mmCIF file of C-alpha atoms and ligand atoms in Angstrom:
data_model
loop_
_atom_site.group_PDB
_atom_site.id
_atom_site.type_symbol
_atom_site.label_atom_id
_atom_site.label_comp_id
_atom_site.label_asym_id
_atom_site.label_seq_id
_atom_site.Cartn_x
_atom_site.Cartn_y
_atom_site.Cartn_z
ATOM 1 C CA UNK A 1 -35.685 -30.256 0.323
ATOM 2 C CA UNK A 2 -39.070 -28.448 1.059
ATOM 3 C CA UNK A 3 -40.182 -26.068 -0.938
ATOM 4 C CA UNK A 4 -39.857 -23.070 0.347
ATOM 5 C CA UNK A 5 -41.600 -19.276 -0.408
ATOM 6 C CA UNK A 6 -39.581 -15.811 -1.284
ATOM 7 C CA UNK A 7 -40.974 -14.693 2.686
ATOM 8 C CA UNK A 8 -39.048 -17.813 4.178
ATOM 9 C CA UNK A 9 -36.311 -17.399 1.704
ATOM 10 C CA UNK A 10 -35.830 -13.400 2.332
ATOM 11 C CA UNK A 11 -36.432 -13.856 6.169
ATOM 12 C CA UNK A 12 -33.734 -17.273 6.391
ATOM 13 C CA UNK A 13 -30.242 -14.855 5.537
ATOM 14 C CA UNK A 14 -27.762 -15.261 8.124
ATOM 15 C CA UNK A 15 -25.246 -12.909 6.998
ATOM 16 C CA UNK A 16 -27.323 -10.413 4.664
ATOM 17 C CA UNK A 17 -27.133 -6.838 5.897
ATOM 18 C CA UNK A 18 -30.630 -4.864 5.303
ATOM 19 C CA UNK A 19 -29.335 -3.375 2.030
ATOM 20 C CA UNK A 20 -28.007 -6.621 0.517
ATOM 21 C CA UNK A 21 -31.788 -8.182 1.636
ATOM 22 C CA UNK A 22 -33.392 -5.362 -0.465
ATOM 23 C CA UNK A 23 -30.877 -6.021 -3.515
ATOM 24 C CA UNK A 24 -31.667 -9.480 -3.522
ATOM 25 C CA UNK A 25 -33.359 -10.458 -6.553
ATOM 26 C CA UNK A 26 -35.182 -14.352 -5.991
ATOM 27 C CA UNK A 27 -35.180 -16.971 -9.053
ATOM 28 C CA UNK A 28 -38.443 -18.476 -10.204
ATOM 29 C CA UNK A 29 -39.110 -20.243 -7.356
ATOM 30 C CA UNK A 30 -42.052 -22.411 -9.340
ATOM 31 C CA UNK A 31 -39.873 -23.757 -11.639
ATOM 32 C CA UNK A 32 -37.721 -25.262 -9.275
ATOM 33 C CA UNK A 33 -37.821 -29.238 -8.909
ATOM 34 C CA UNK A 34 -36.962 -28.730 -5.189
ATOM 35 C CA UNK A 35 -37.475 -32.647 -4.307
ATOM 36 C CA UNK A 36 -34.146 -32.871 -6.025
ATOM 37 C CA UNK A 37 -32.359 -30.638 -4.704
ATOM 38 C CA UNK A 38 -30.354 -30.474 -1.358
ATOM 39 C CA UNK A 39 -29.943 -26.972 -0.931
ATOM 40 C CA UNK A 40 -31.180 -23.558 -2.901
ATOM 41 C CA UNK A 41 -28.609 -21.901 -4.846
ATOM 42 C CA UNK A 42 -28.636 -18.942 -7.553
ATOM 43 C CA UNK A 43 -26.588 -16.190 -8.821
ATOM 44 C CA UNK A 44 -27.847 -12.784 -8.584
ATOM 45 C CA UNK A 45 -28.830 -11.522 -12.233
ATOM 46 C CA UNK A 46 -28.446 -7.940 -11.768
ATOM 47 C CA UNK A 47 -25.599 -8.244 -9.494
ATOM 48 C CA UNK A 48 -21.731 -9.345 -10.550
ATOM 49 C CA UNK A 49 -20.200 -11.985 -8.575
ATOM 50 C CA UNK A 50 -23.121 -12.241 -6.005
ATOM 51 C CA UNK A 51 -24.781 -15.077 -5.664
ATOM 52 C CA UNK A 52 -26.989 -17.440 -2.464
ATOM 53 C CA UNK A 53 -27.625 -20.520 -1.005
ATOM 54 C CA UNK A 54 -30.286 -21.628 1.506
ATOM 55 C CA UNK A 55 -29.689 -24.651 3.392
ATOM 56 C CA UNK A 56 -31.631 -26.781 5.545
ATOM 57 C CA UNK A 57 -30.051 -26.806 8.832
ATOM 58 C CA UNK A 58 -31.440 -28.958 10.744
ATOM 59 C CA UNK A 59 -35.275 -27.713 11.526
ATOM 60 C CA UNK A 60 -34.454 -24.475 10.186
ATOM 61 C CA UNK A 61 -33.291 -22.594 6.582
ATOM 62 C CA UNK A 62 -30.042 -20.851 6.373
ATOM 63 C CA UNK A 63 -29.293 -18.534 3.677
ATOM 64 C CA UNK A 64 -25.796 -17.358 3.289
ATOM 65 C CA UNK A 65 -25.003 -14.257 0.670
ATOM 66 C CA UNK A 66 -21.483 -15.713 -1.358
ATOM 67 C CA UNK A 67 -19.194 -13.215 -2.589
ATOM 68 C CA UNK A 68 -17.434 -14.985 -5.973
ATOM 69 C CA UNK A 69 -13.931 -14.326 -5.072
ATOM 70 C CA UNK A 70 -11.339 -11.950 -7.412
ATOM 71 C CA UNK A 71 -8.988 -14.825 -7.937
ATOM 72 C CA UNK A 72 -9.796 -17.875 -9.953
ATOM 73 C CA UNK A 73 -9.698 -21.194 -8.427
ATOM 74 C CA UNK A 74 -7.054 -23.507 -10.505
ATOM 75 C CA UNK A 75 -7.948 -24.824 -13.413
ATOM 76 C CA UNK A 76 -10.592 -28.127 -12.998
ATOM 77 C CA UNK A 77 -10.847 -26.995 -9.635
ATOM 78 C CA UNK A 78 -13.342 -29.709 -7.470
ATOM 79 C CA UNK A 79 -16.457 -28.984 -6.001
ATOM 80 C CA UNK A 80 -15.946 -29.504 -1.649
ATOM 81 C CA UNK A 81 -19.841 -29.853 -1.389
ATOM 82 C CA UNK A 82 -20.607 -32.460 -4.301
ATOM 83 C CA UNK A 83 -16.628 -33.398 -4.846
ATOM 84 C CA UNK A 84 -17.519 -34.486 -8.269
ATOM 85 C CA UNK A 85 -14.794 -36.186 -9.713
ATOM 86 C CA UNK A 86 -15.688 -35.917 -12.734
ATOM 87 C CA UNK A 87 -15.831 -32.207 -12.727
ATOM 88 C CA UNK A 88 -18.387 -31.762 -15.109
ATOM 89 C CA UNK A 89 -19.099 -27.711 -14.659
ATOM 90 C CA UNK A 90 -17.070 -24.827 -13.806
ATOM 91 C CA UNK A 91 -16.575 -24.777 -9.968
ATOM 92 C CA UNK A 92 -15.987 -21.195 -8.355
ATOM 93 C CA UNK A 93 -14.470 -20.108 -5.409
ATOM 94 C CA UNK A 94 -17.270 -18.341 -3.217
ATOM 95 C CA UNK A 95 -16.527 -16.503 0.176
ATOM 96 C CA UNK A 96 -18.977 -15.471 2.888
ATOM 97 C CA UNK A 97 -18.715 -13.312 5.212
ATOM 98 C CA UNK A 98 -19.412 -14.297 9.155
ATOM 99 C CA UNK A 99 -23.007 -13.531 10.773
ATOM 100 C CA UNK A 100 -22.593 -10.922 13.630
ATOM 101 C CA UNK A 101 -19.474 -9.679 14.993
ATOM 102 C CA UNK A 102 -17.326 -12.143 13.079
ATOM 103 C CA UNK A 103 -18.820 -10.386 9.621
ATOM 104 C CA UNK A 104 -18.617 -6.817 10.998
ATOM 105 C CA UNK A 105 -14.669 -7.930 11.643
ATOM 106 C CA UNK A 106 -14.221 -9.023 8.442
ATOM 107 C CA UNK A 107 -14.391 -12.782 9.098
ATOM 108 C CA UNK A 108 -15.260 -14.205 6.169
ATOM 109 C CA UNK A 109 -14.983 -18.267 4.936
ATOM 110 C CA UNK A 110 -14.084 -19.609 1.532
ATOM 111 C CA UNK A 111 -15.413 -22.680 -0.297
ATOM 112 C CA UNK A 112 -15.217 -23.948 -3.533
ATOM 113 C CA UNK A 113 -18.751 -24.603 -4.902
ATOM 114 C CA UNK A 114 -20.297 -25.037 -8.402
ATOM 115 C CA UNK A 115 -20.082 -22.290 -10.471
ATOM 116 C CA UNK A 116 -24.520 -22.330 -10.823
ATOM 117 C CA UNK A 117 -25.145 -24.888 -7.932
ATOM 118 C CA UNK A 118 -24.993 -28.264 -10.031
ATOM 119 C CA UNK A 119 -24.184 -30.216 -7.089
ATOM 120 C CA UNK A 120 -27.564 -31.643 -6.529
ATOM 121 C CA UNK A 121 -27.644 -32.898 -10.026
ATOM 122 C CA UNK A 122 -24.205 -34.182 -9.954
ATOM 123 C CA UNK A 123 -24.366 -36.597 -6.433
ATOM 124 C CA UNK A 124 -27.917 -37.877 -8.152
ATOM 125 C CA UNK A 125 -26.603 -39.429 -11.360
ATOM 126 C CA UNK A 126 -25.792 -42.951 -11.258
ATOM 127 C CA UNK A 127 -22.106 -43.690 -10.462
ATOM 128 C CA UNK A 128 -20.240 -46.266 -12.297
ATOM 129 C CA UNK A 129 -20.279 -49.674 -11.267
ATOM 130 C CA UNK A 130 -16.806 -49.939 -9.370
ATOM 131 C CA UNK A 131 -16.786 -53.634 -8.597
ATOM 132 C CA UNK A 132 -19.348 -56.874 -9.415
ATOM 133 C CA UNK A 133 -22.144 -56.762 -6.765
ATOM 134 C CA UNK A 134 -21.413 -52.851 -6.366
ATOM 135 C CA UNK A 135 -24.403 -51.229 -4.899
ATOM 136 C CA UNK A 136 -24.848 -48.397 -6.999
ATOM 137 C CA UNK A 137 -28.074 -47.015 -5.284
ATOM 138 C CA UNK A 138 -26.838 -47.030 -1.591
ATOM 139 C CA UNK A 139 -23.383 -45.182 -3.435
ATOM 140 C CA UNK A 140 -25.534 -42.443 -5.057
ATOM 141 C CA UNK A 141 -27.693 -42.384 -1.557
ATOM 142 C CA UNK A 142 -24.112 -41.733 0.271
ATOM 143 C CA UNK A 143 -23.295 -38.675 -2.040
ATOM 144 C CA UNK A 144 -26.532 -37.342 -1.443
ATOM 145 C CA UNK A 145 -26.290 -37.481 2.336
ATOM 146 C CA UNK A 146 -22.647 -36.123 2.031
ATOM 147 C CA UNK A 147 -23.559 -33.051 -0.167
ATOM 148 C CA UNK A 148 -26.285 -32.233 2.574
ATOM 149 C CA UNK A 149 -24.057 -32.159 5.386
ATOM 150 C CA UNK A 150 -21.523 -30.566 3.670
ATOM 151 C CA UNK A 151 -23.515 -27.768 2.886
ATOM 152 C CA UNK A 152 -25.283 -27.971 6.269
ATOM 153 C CA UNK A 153 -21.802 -27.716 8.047
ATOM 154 C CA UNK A 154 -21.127 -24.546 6.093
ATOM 155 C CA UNK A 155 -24.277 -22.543 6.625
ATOM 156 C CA UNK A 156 -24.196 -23.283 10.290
ATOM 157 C CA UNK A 157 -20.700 -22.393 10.517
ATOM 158 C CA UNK A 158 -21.506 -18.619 8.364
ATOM 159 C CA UNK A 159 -24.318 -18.309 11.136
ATOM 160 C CA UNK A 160 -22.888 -19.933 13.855
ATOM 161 C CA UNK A 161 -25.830 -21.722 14.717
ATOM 162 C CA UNK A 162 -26.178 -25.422 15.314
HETATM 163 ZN ZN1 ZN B 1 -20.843 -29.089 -6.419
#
């Protein structure tokens, strides 16, 4: 994705109320390699259990303020954005609450996601050659495209935007 600054970052929160926005606490964005990654994701240091993600969506950036849920996922649960099979981090279950009414109602949606956000690392390492004559680039390519919408889909559907 493009890199992005903390005034596009702060001003891109779909489902932030004013009080959460001034909470928010942004990771070094200079240190991020952010042509490979797909999306933005950190946990919030001086916060328990809260954590982001911005999202390209389309032309524009989505953030969406996750909520790590009371309950544990089951054991070796798997990623739904990066569905690494190999599970090879601790995957959390997230929730977010709705933008707008939806939010104010309590509407909130679940996924399971990476416990730190791996899953732009994960669909970039080189899967195992399945068959002879495999084609192991246009594979990884595939994940890479399917973690984006993935994590497209679900920003869009915390906003409801297209
Ligand atoms: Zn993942």
């Amino acid at each position: 994705m493009l890199a992005l600054s903390d005034t596009t970052i702060r001003a891109s929160f779909a489902n932030a109320t004013k009080r959460e926005l001034n909470d928010l606490t942004l990771p070094d964005l200079s240190a991020i390699a952010w042509d490979k990654i797909d999306y933005l994701g950190w946990r919030d240091l001086r916060l328990a259990r809260r954590a982001y993600v911005v999202v390209p969506v389309g032309d524009e950036i989505v953030g969406v303020i996750l909520k790590q849920a009371e309950s544990a996922p089951r054991s070796r649960a798997q990623c739904t954005w990066c569905e690494d099979v190999h599970l090879p981090n601790d995957v959390l279950l997230y929730a977010a609450r709705r933008a707008g009414a939806g939010g104010r109602n309590g509407n909130s949606v679940g996924t399971l996601l990476c416990a730190n956000f791996e899953c732009s690392a994960n669909v970039r390492k080189t899967p195992p050659m399945a068959y002879i004559g495999f084609d192991v680039e246009a594979a990884r390519e595939k994940r890479i495209a399917t973690l984006r919408v993935r994590a497209s889909d679900f920003a869009a559907g915390v906003a409801s935007v297209e």
